[in-house]
Tab-separated table of N, CA and C in Angstrom:
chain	number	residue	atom	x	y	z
A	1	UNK	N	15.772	3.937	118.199
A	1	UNK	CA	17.193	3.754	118.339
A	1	UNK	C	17.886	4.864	117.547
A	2	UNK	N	19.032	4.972	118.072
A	2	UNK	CA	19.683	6.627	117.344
A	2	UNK	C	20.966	5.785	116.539
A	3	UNK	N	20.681	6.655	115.600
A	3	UNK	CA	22.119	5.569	114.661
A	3	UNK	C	23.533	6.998	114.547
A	4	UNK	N	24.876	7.079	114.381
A	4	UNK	CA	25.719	8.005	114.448
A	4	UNK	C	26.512	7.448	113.301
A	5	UNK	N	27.169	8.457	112.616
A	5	UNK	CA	28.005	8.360	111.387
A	5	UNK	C	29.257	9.668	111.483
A	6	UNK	N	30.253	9.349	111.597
A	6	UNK	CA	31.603	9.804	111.722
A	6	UNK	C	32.028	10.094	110.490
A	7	UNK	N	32.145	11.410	109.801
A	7	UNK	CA	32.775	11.946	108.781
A	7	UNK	C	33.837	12.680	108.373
A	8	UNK	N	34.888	12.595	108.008
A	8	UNK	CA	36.302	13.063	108.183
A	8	UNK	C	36.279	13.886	106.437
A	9	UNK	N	36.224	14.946	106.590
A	9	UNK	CA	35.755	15.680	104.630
A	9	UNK	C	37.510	15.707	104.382
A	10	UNK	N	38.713	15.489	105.508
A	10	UNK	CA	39.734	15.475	104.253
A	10	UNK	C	40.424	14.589	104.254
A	11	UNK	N	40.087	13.286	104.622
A	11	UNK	CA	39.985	12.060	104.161
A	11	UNK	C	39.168	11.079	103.039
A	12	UNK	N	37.876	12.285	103.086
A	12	UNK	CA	36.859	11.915	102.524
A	12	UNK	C	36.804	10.266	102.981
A	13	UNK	N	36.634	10.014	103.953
A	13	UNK	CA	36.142	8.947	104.338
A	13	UNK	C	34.666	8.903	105.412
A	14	UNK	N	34.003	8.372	105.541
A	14	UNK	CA	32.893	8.011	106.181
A	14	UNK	C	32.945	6.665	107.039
A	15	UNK	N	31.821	6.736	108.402
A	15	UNK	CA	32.520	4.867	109.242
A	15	UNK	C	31.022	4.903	108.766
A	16	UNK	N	31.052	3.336	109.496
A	16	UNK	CA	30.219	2.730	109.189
A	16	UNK	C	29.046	3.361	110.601
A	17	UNK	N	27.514	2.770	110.210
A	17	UNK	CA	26.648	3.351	111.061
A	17	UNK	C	27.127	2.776	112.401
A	18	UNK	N	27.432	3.416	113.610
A	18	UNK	CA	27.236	2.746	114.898
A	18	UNK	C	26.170	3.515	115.838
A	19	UNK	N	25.348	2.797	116.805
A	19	UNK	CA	24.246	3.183	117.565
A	19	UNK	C	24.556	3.741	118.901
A	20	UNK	N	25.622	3.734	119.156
A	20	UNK	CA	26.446	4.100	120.662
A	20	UNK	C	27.179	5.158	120.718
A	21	UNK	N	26.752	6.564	121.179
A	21	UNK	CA	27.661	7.901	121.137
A	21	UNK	C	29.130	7.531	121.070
A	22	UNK	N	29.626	6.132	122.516
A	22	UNK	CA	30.610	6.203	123.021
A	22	UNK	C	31.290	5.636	122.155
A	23	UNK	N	30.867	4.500	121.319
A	23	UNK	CA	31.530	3.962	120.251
A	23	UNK	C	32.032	4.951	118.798
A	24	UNK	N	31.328	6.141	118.621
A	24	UNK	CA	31.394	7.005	117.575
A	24	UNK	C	32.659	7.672	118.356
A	25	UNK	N	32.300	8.299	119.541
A	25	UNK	CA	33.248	8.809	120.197
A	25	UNK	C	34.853	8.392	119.938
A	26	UNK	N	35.041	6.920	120.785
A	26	UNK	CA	35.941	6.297	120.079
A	26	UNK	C	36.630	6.060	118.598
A	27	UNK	N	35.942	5.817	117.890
A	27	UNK	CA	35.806	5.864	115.903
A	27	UNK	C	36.909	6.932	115.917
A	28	UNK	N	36.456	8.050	116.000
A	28	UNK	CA	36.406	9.360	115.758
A	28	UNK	C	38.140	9.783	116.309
A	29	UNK	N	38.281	9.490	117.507
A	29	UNK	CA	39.394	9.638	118.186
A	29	UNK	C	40.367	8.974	117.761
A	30	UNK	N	40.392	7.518	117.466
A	30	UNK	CA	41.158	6.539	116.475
A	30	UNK	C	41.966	6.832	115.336
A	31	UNK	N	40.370	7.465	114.434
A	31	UNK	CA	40.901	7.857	113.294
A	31	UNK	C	41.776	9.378	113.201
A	32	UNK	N	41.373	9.999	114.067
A	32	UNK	CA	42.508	11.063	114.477
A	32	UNK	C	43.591	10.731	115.106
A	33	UNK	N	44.329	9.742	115.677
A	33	UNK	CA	45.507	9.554	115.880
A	33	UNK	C	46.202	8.788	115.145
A	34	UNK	N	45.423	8.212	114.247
A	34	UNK	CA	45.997	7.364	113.050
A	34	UNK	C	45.936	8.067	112.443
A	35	UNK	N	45.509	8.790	111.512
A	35	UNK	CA	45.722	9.295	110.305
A	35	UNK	C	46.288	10.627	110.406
A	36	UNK	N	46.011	12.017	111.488
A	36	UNK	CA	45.984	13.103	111.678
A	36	UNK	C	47.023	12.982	112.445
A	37	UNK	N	47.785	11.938	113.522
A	37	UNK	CA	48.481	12.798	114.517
A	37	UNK	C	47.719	13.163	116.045
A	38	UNK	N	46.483	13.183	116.047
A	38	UNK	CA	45.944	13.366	116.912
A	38	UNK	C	45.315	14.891	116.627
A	39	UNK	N	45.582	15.535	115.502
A	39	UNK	CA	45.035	16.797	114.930
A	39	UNK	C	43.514	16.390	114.536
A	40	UNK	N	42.558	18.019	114.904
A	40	UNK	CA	41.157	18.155	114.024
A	40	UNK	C	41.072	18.001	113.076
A	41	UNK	N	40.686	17.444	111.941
A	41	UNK	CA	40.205	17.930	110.724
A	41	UNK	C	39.538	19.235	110.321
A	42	UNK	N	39.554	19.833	109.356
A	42	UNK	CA	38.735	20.937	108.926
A	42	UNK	C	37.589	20.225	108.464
A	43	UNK	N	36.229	21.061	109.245
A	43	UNK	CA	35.047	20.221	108.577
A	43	UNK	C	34.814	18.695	109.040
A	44	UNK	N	35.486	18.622	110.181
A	44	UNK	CA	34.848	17.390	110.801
A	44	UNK	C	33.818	16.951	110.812
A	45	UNK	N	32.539	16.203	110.528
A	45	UNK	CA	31.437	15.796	111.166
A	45	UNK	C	30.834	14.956	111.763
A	46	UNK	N	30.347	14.779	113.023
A	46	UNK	CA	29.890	14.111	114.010
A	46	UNK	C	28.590	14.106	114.126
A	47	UNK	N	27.653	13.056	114.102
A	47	UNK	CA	26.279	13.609	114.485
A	47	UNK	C	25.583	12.193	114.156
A	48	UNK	N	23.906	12.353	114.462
A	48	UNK	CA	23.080	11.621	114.523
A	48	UNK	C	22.458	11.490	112.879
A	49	UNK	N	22.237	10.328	112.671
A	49	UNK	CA	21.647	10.321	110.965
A	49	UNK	C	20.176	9.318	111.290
A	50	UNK	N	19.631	9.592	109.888
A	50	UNK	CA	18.601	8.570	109.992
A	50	UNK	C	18.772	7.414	109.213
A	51	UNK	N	17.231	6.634	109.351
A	51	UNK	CA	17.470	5.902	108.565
A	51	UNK	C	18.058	5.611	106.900
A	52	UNK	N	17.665	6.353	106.924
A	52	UNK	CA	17.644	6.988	105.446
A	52	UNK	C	19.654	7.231	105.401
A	53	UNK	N	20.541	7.175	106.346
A	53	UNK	CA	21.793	7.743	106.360
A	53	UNK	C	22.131	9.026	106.107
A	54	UNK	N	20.540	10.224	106.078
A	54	UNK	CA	21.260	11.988	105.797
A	54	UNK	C	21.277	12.065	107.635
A	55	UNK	N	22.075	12.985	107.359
A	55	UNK	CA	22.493	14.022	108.975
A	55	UNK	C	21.326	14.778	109.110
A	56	UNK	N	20.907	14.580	110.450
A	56	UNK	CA	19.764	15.722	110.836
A	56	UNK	C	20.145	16.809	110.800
A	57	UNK	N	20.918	16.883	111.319
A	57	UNK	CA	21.382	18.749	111.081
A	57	UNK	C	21.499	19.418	109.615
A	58	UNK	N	22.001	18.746	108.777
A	58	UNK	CA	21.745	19.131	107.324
A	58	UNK	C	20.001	18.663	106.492
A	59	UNK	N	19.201	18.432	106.935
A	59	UNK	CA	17.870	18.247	107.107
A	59	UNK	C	17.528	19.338	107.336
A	60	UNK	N	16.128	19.918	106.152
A	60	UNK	CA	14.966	21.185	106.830
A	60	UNK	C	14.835	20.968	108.350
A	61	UNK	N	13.952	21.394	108.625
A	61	UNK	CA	12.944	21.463	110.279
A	61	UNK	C	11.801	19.712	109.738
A	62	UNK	N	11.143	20.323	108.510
A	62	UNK	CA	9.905	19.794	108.189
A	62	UNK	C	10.737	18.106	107.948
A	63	UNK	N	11.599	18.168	107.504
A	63	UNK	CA	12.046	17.088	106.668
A	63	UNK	C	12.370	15.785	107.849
A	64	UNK	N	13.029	17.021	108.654
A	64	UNK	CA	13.926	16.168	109.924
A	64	UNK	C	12.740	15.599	110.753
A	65	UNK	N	11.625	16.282	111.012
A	65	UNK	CA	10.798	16.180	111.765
A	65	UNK	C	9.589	14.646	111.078
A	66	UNK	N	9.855	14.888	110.412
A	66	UNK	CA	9.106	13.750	109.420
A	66	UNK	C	10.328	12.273	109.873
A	67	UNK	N	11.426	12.121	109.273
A	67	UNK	CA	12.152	11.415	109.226
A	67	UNK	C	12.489	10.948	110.908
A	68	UNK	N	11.956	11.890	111.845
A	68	UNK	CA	12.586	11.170	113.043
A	68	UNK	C	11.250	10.392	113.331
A	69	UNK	N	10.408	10.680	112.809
A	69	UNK	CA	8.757	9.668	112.853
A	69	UNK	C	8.723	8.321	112.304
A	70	UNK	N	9.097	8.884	111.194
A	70	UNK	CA	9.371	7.628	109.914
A	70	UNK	C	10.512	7.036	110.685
A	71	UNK	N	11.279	6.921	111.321
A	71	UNK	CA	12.149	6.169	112.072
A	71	UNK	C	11.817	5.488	113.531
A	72	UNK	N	10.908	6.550	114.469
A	72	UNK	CA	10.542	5.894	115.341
A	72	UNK	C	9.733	4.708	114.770
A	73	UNK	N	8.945	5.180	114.063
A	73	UNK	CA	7.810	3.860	113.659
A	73	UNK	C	8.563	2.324	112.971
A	74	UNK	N	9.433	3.070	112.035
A	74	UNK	CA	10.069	1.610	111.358
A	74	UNK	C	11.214	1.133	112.845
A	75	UNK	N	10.975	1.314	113.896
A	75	UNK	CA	12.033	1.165	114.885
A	75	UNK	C	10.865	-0.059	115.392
A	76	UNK	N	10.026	0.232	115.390
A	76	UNK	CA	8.956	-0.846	116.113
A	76	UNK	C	8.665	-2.140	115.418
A	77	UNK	N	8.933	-2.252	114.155
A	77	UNK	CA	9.069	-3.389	113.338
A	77	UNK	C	10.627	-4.347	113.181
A	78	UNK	N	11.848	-3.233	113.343
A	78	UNK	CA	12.738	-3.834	113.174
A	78	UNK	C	13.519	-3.222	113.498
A	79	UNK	N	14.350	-2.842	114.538
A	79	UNK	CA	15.708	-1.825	115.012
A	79	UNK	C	17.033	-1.837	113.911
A	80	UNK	N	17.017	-2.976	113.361
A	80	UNK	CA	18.852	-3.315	113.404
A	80	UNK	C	18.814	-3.160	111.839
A	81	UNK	N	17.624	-2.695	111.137
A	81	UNK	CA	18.188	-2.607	109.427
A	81	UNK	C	17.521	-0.397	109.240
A	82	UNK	N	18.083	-0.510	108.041
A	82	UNK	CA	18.140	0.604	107.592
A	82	UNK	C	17.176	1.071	106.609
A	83	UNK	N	16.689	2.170	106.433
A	83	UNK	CA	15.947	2.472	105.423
A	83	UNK	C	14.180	2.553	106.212
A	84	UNK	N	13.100	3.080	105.601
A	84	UNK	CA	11.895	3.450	106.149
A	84	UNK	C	11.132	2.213	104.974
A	85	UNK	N	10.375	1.844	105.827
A	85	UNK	CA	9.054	1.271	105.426
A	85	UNK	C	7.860	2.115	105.097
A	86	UNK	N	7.475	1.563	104.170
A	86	UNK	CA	6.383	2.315	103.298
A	86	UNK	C	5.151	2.925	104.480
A	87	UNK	N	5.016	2.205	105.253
A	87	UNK	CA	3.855	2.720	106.033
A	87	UNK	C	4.239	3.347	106.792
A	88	UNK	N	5.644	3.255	107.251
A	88	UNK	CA	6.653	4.012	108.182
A	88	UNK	C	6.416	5.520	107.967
A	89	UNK	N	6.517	5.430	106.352
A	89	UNK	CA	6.491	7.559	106.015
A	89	UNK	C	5.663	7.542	106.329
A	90	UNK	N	4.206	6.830	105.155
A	90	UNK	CA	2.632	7.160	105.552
A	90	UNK	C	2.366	7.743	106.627
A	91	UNK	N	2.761	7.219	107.899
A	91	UNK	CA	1.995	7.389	108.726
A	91	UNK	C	2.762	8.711	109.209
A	92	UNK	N	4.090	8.732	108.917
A	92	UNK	CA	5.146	10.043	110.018
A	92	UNK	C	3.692	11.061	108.998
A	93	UNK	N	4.103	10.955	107.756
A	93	UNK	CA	3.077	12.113	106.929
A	93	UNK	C	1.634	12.550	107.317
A	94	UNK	N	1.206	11.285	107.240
A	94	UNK	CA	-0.293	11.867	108.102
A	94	UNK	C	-0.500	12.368	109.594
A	95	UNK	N	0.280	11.858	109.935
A	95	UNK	CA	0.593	12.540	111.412
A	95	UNK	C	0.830	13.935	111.496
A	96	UNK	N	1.590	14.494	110.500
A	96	UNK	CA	2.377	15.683	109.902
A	96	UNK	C	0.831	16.770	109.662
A	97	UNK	N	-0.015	15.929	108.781
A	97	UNK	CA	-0.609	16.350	108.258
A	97	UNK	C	-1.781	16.924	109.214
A	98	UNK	N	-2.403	15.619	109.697
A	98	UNK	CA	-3.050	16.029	110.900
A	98	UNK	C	-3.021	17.121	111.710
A	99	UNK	N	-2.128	17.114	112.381
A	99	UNK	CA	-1.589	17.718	113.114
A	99	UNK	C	-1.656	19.223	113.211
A	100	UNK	N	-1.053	19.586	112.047
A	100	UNK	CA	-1.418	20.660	111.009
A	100	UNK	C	-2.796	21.294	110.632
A	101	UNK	N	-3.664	20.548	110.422
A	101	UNK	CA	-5.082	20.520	110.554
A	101	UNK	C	-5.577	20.532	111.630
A	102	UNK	N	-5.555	19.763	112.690
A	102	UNK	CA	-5.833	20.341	114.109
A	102	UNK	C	-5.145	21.715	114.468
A	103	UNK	N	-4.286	22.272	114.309
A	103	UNK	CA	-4.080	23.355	114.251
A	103	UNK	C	-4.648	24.309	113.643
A	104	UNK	N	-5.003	24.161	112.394
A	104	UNK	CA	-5.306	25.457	112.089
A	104	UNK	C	-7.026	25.074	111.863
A	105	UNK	N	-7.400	24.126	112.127
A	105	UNK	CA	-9.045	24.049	113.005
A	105	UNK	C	-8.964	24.979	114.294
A	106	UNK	N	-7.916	25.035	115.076
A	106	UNK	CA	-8.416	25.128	116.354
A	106	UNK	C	-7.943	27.288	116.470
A	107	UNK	N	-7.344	27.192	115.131
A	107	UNK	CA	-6.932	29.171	115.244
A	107	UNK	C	-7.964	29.335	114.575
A	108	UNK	N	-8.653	28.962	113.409
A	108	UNK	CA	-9.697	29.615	112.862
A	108	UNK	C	-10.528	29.543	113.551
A	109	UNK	N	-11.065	28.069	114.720
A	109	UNK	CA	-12.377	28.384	115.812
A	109	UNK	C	-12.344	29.239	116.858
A	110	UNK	N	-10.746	29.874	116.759
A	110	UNK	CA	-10.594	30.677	118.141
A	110	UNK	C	-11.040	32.369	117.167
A	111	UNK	N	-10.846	32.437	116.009
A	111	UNK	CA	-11.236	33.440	115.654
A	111	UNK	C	-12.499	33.563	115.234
């Protein structure tokens, strides 16, 4: 499940998590005609977060890539709460890890 968080930096306000583009969409538009006038903010931000509540886009490669694991997996135990389960990382990590190792098994056997 994809969670979205609506950030307004000169309000300094933040919404709450919602799971529905169209509902962020909305949020977003609201709070710009209420508060702004119907004006942009400088530094708006819109986007997908994890469990964890950081923005993927402000996330490494490695970090993000981990965390969207650690999320699919804790998605299979429980959709509707927040935060990663311990076996949730474990496993995004060893997966990580693996992975990694099958790789560079399979360039050193090619050389």
């Amino acid at each position: 499940m994809r969670r979205y968080r609506y950030r307004c930096t000169v309000c300094r306000t933040t919404s709450p998590v919602v799971t529905e583009i169209e509902t962020l969409t909305a949020m977003g538009e609201d709070h710009r005609q209420t508060l702004h006038g119907g004006h942009f903010p400088d530094d708006e931000m819109t986007g997908q977060i994890d469990r964890l509540g950081r923005w993927y886009a402000a996330l490494p490669p490695l970090v993000a890539l981990h965390a969207s694991i650690a999320d699919a997996l804790s998605d299979l135990h429980n959709i509707k709460t927040m935060g990663h389960y311990w076996w949730a990382s474990v496993g995004a990590t060893l997966l990580i890890a693996g992975t990694a190792a099958l790789a560079l098994l399979l360039v050193a056997s090619a050389l």
